[in-house]
XYZ file of N, CA and C in Angstrom:
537
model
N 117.446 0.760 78.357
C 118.184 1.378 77.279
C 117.233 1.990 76.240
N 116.033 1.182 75.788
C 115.253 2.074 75.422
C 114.696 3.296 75.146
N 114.714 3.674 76.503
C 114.046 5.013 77.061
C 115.167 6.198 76.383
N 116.181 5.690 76.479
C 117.075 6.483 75.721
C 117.502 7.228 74.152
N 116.608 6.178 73.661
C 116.556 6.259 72.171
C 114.871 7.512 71.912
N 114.118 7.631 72.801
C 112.991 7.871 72.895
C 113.250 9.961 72.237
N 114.248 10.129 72.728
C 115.007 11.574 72.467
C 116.233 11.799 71.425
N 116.044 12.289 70.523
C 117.217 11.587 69.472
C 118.296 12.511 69.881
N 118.009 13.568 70.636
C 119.604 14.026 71.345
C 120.099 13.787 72.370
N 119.966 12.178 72.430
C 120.364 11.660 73.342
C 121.100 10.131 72.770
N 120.733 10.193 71.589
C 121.665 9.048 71.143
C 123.168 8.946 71.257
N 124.110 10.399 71.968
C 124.787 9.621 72.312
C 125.451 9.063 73.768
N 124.401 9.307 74.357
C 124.264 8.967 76.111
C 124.396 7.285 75.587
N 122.903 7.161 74.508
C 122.571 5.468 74.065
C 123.813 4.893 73.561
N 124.484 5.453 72.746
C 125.939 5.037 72.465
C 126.553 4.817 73.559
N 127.014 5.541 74.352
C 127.895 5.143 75.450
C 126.945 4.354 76.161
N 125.758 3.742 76.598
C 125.744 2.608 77.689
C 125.481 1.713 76.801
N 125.444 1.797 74.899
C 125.474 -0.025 74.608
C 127.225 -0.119 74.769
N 128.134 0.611 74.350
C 129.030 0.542 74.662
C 129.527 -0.573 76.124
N 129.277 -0.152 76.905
C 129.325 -0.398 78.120
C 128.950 -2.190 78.200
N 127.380 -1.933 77.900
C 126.739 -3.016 78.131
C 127.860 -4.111 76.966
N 128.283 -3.822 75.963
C 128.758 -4.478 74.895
C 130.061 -5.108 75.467
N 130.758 -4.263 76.244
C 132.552 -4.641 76.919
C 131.864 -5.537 77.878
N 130.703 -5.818 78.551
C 130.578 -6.803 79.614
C 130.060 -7.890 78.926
N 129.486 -7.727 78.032
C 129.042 -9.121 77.523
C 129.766 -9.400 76.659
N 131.036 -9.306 75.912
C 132.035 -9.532 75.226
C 132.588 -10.479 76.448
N 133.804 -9.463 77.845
C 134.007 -10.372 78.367
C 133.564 -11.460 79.057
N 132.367 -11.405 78.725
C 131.777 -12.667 79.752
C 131.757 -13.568 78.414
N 132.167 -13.114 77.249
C 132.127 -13.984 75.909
C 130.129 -14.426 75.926
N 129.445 -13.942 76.371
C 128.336 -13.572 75.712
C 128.009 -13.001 74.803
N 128.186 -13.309 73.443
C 128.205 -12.895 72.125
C 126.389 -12.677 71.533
N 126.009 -13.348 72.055
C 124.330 -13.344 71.594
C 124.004 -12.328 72.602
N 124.276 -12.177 73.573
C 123.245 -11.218 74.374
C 124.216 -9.732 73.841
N 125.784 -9.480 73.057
C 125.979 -8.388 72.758
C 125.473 -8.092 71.022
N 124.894 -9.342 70.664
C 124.488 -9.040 69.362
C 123.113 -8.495 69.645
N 122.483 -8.781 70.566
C 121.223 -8.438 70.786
C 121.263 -6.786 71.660
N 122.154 -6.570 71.929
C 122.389 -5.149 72.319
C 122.459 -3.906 70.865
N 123.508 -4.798 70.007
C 123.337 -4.100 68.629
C 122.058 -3.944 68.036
N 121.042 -4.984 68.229
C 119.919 -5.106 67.390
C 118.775 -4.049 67.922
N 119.152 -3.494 69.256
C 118.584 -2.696 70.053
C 118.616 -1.346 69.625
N 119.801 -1.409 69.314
C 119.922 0.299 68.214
C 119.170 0.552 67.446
N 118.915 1.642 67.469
C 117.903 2.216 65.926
C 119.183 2.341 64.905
N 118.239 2.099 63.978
C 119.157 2.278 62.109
C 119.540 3.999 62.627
N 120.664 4.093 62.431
C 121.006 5.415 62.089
C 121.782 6.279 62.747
N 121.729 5.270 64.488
C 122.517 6.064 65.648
C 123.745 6.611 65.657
N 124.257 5.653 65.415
C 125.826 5.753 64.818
C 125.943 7.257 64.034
N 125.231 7.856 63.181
C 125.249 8.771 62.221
C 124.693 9.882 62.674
N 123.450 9.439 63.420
C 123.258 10.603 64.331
C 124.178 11.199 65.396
N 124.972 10.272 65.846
C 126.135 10.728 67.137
C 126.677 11.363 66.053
N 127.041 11.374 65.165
C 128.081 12.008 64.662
C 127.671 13.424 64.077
N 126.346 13.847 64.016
C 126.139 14.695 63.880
C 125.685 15.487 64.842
N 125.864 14.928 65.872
C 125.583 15.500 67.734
C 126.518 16.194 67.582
N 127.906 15.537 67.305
C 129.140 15.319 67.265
C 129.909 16.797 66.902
N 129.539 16.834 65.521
C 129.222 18.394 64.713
C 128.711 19.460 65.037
N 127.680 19.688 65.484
C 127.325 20.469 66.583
C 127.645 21.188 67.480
N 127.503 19.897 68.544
C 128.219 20.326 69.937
C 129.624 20.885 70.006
N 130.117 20.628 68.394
C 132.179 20.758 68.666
C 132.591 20.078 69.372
N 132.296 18.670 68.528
C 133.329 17.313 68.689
C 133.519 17.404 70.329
N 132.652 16.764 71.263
C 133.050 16.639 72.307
C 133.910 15.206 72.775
N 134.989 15.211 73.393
C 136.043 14.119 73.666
C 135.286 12.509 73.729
N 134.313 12.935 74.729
C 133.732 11.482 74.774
C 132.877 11.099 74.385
N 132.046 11.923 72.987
C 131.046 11.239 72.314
C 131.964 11.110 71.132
N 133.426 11.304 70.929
C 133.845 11.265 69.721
C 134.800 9.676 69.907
N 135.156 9.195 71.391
C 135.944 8.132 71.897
C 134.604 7.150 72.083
N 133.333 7.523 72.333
C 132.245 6.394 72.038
C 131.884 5.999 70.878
N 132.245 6.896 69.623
C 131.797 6.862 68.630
C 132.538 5.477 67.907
N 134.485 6.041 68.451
C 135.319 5.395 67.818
C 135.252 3.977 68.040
N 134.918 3.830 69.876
C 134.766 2.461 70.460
C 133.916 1.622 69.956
N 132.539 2.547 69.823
C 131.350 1.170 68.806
C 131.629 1.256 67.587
N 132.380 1.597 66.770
C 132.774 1.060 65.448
C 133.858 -0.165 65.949
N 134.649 0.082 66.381
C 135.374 -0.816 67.032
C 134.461 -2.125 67.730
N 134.013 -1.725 68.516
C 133.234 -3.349 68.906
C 132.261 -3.911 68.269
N 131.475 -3.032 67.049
C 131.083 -3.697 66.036
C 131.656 -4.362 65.188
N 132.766 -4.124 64.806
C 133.951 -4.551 63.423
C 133.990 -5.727 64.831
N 134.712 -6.055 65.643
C 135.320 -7.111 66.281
C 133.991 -8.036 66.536
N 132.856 -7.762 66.993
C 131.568 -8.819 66.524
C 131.261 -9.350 65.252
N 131.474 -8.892 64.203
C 131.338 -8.960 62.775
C 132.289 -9.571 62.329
N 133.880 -9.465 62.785
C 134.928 -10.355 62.455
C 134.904 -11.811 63.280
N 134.640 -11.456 64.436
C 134.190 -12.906 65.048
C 133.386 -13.660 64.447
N 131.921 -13.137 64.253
C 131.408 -14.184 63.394
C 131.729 -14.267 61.976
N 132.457 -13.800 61.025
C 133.171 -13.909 59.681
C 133.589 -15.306 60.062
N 134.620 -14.908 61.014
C 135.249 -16.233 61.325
C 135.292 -17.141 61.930
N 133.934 -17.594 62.748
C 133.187 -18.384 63.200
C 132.717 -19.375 61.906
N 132.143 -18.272 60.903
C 131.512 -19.370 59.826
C 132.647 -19.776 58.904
N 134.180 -19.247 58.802
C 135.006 -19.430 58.159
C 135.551 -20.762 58.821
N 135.312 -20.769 60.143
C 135.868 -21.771 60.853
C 135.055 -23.086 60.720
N 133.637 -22.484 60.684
C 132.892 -23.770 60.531
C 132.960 -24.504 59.095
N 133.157 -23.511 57.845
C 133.243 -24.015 56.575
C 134.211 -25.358 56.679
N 135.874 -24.208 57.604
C 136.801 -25.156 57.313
C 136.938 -26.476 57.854
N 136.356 -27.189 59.678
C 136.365 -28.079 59.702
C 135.171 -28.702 58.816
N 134.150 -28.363 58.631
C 133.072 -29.373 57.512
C 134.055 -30.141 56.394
N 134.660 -29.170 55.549
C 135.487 -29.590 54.624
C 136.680 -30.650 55.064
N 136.832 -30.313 56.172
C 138.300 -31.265 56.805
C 137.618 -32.467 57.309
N 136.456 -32.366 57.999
C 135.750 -33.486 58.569
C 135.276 -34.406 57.186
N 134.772 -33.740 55.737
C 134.571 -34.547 54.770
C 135.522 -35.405 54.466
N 136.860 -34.523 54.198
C 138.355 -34.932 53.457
C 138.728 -36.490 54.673
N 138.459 -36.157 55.817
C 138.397 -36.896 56.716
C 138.011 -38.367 56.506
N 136.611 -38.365 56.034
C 135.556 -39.316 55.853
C 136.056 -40.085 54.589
N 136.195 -39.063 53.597
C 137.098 -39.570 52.783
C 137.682 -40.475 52.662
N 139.036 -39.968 53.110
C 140.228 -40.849 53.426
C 140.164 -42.178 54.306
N 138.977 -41.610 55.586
C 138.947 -43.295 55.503
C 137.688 -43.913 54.698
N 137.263 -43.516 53.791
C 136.395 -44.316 52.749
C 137.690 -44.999 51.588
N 138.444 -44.086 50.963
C 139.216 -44.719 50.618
C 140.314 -46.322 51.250
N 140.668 -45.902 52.587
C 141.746 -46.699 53.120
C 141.331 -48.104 53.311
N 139.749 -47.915 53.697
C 139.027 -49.380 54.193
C 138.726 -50.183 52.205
N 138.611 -48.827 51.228
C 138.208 -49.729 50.028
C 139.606 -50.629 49.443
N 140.692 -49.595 49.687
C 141.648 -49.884 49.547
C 142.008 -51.335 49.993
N 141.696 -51.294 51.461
C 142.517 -52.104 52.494
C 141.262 -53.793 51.876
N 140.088 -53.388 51.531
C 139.255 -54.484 50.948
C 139.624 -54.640 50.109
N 139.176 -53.896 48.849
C 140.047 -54.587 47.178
C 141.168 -54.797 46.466
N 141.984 -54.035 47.205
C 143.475 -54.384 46.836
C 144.364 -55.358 47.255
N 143.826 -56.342 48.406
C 144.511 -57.444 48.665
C 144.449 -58.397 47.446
N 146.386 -58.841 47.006
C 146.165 -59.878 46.203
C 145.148 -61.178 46.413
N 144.876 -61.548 45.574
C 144.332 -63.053 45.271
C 144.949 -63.560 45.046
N 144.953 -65.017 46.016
C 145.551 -66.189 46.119
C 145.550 -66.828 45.207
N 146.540 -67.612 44.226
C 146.465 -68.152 42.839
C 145.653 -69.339 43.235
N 144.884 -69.657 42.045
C 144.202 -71.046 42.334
C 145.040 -72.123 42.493
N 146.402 -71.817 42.026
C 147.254 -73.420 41.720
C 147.391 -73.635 42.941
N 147.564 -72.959 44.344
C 148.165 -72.938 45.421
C 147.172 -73.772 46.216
N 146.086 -73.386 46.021
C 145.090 -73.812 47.027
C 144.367 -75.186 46.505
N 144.808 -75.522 45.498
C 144.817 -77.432 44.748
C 145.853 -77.915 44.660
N 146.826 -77.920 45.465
C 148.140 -78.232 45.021
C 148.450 -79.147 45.805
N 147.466 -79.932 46.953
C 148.335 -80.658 47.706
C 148.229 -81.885 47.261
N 147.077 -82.187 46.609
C 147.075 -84.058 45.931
C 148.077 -83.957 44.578
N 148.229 -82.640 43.612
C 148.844 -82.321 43.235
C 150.388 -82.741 43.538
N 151.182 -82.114 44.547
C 152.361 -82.456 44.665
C 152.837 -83.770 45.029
N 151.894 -84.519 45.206
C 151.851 -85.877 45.327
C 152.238 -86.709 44.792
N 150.793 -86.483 43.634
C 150.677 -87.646 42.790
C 151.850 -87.452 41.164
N 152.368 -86.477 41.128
C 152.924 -85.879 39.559
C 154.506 -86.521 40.056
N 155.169 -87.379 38.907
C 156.270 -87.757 38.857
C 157.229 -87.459 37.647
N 157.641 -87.489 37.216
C 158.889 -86.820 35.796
C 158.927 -85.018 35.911
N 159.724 -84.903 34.816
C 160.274 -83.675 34.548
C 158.907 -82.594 34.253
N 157.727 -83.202 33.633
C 156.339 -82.558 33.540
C 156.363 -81.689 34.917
N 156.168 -82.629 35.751
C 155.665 -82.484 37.151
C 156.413 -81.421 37.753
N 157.981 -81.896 37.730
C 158.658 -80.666 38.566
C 158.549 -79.513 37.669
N 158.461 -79.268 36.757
C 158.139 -78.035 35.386
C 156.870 -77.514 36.535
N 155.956 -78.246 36.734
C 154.569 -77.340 36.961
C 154.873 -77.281 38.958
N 155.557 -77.898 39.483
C 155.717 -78.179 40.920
C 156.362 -76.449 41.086
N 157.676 -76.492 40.289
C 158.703 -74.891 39.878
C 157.846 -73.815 39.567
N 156.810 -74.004 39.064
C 155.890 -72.836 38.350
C 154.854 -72.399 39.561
N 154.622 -73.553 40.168
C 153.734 -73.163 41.761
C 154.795 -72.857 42.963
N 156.064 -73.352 42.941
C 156.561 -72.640 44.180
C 156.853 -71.144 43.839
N 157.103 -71.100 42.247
C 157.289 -69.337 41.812
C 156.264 -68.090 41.850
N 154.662 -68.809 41.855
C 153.687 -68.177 41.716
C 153.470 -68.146 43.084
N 153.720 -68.744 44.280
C 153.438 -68.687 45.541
C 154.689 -67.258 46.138
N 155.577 -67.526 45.590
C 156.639 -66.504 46.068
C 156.470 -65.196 45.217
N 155.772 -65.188 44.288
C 155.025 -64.051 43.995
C 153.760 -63.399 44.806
N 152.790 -64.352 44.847
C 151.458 -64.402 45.691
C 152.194 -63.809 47.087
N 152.735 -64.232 48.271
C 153.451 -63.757 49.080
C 154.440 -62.648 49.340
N 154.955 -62.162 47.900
C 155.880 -60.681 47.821
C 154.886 -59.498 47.997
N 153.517 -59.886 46.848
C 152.739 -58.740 46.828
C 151.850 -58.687 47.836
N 151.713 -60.077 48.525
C 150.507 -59.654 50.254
C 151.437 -59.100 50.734
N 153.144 -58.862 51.566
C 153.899 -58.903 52.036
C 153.982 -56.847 51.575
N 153.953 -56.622 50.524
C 153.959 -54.902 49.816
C 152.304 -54.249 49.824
N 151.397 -55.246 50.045
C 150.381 -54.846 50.234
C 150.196 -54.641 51.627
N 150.426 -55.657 52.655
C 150.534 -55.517 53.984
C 151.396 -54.115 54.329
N 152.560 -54.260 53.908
C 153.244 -53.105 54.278
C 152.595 -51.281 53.911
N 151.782 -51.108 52.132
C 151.387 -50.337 52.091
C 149.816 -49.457 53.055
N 149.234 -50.780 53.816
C 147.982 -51.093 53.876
C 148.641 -50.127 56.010
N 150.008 -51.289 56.419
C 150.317 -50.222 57.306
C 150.433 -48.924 57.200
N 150.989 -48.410 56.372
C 151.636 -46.801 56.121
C 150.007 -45.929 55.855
N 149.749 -46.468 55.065
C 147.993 -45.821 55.158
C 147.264 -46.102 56.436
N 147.490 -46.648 57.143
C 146.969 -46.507 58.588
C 147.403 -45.571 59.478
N 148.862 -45.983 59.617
C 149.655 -45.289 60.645
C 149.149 -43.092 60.064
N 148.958 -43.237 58.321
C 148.751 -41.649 58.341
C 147.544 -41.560 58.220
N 146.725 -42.365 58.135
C 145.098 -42.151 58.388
C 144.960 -41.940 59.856
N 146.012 -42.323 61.193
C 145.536 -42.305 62.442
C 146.214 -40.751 62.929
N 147.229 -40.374 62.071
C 147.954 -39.079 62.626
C 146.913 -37.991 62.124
N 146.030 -38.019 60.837
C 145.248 -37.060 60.669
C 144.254 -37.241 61.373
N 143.788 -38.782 61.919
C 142.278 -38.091 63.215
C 142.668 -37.722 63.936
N 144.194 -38.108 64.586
C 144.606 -37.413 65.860
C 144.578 -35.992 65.800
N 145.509 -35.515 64.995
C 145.575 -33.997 64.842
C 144.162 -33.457 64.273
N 143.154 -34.218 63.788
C 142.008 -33.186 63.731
C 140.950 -33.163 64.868
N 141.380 -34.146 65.763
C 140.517 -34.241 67.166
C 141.392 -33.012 67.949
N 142.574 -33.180 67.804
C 143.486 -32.254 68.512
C 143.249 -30.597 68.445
N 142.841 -30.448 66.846
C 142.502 -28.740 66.997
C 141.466 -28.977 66.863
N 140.353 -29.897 67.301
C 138.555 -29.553 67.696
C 138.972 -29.516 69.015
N 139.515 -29.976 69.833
C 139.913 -29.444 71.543
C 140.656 -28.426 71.943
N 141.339 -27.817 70.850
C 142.246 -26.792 71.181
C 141.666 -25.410 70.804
């Protein structure tokens, strides 16, 4: 392809075979070997065809090569736009990701109630205490236990629901990294 550029009234012969070369390595989705076809161009070709172009009186197929490599340049250039748009967006989703489960595990660690102390001294306790004192403080530990147990019981339950949607967002973000 070279040899082609060597004659500048011939840049647009060079247009039409990067052309060419560009539709085969597109579909073979060889994107580096058609970026490296672009890089092969001299600065200016493009501008020079077009003033071949002028010249000659607009001939049909240096004016449909002209149109085509603007065209398969814009569609290389939008591909990678959105290659790195794509890469921005999972980074950011993979953080938000990390995140969420940094939160769920701090969550799921520090937010479990604490067990009242009365509960966990209470058994020589319920023993040894006789009169109205006793059942006063016996009533005050079966109430603080049925408290202690409502909020593990709303903590357990919240601690599920943050799982069950911490597991639907890895699913669905493993799901469109395979898709």
């Amino acid at each position: 392809m070279d040899w082609l550029f060597y004659n500048p009234d011939q840049r647009g012969e060079a247009l039409c075979l990067a052309n060419s070369l560009l539709r085969v390595f597109i579909a073979m989705h060889s994107f580096k070997a058609a970026q490296q076809v672009l890089s092969k161009l001299p600065v200016g070709t493009l501008e020079h065809a077009k003033i071949i172009c002028e010249k000659l009186g607009s001939p049909d197929w240096l004016v449909n090569t002209i149109r085509e490599h603007e065209c398969l340049t814009l569609y290389l250039e939008s591909r990678v736009s959105f290659m790195e748009i794509l890469f921005t967006f999972l980074r950011s989703t993979y953080l938000l990701l990390i995140h969420l489960i940094y939160v769920h595990f701090n969550k799921l660690h520090t937010n479990r109630p604490v067990q009242p102390s009365s509960l966990t001294n209470n058994n020589n306790f319920m023993h040894t205490t006789y009169g109205p004192r006793g059942l006063a403080q016996r009533l005050a530990i079966e109430e603080s236990k049925k408290e202690y147990l409502a909020r593990l019981e709303r903590w357990r339950h919240d601690t599920r629901l943050d799982t069950e949607v911490g597991c639907e967002l890895i699913v669905c973000f493993y799901l469109y990294l395979c898709l």
